[in-house]
mmCIF file of C-alpha atoms in Angstrom:
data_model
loop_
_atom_site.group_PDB
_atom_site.id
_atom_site.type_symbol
_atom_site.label_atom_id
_atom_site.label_comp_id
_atom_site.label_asym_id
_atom_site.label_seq_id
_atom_site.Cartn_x
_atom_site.Cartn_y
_atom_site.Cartn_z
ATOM 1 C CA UNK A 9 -10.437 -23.869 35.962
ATOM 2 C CA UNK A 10 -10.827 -26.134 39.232
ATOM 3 C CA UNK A 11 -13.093 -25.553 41.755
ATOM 4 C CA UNK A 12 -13.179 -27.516 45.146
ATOM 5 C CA UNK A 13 -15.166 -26.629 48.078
ATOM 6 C CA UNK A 14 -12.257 -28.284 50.096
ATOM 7 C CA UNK A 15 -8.875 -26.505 51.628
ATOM 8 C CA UNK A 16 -6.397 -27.686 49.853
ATOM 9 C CA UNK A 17 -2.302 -27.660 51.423
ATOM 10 C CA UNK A 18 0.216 -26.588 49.342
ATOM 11 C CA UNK A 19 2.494 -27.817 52.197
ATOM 12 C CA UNK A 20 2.015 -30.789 52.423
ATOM 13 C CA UNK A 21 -1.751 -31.842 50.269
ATOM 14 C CA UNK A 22 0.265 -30.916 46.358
ATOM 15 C CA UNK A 23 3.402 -31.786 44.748
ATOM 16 C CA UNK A 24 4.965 -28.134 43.255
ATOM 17 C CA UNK A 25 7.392 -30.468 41.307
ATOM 18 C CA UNK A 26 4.599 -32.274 39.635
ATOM 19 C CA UNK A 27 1.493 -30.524 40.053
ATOM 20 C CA UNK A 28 -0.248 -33.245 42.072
ATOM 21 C CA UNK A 29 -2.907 -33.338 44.879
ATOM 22 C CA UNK A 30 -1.245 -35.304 46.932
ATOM 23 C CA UNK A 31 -3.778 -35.118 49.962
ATOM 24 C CA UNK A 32 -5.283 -38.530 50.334
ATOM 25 C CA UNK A 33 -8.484 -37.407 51.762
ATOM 26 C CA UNK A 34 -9.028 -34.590 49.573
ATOM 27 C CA UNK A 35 -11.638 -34.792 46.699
ATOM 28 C CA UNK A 36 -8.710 -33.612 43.927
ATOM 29 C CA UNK A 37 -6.494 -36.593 45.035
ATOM 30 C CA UNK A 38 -4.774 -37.516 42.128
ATOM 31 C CA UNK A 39 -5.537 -34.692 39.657
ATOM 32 C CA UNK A 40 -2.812 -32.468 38.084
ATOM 33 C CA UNK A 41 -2.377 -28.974 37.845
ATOM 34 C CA UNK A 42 -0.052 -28.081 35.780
ATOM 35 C CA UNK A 43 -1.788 -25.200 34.038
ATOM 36 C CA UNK A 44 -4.386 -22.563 34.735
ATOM 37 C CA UNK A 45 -6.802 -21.915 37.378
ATOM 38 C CA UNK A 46 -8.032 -23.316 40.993
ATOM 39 C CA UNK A 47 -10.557 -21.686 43.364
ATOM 40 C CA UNK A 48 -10.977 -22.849 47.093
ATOM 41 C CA UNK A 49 -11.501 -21.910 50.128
ATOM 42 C CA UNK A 50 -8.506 -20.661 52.361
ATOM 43 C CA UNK A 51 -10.199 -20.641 55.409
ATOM 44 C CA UNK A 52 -13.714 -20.189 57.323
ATOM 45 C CA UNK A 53 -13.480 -16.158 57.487
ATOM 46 C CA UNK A 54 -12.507 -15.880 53.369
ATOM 47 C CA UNK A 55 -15.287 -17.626 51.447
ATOM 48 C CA UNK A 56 -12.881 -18.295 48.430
ATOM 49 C CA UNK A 57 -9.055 -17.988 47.249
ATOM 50 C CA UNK A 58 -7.766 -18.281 43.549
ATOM 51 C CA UNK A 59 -4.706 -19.863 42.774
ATOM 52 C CA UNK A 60 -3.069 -19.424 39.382
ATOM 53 C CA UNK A 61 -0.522 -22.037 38.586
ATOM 54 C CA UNK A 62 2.032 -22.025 36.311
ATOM 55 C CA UNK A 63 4.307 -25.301 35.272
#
């Protein structure tokens, strides 16, 4: 599991095809997801979102 305190885009900030953070600013720039688990915030009124990701 991944935890960032950071909103992440799925839009444009990560690369479905390879499971990159491709958001140069973020602090998971450069990691991978391929597999498993990431918690974040999705915005200021809901504290914390959890993604599961499957490759």
């Amino acid at each position: 599991m991944a935890k960032t305190n950071e909103m992440l885009s799925f839009w444009r900030g990560f690369d479905l095809a390879s499971g990159k953070v491709t958001g140069r600013h973020h602090s998971l720039y450069g990691e991978r997801f391929t597999y498993g688990i990431l918690a974040m915030p999705l915005d200021l009124l809901k504290p914390l979102v959890i993604f599961r990701l499957d490759g």
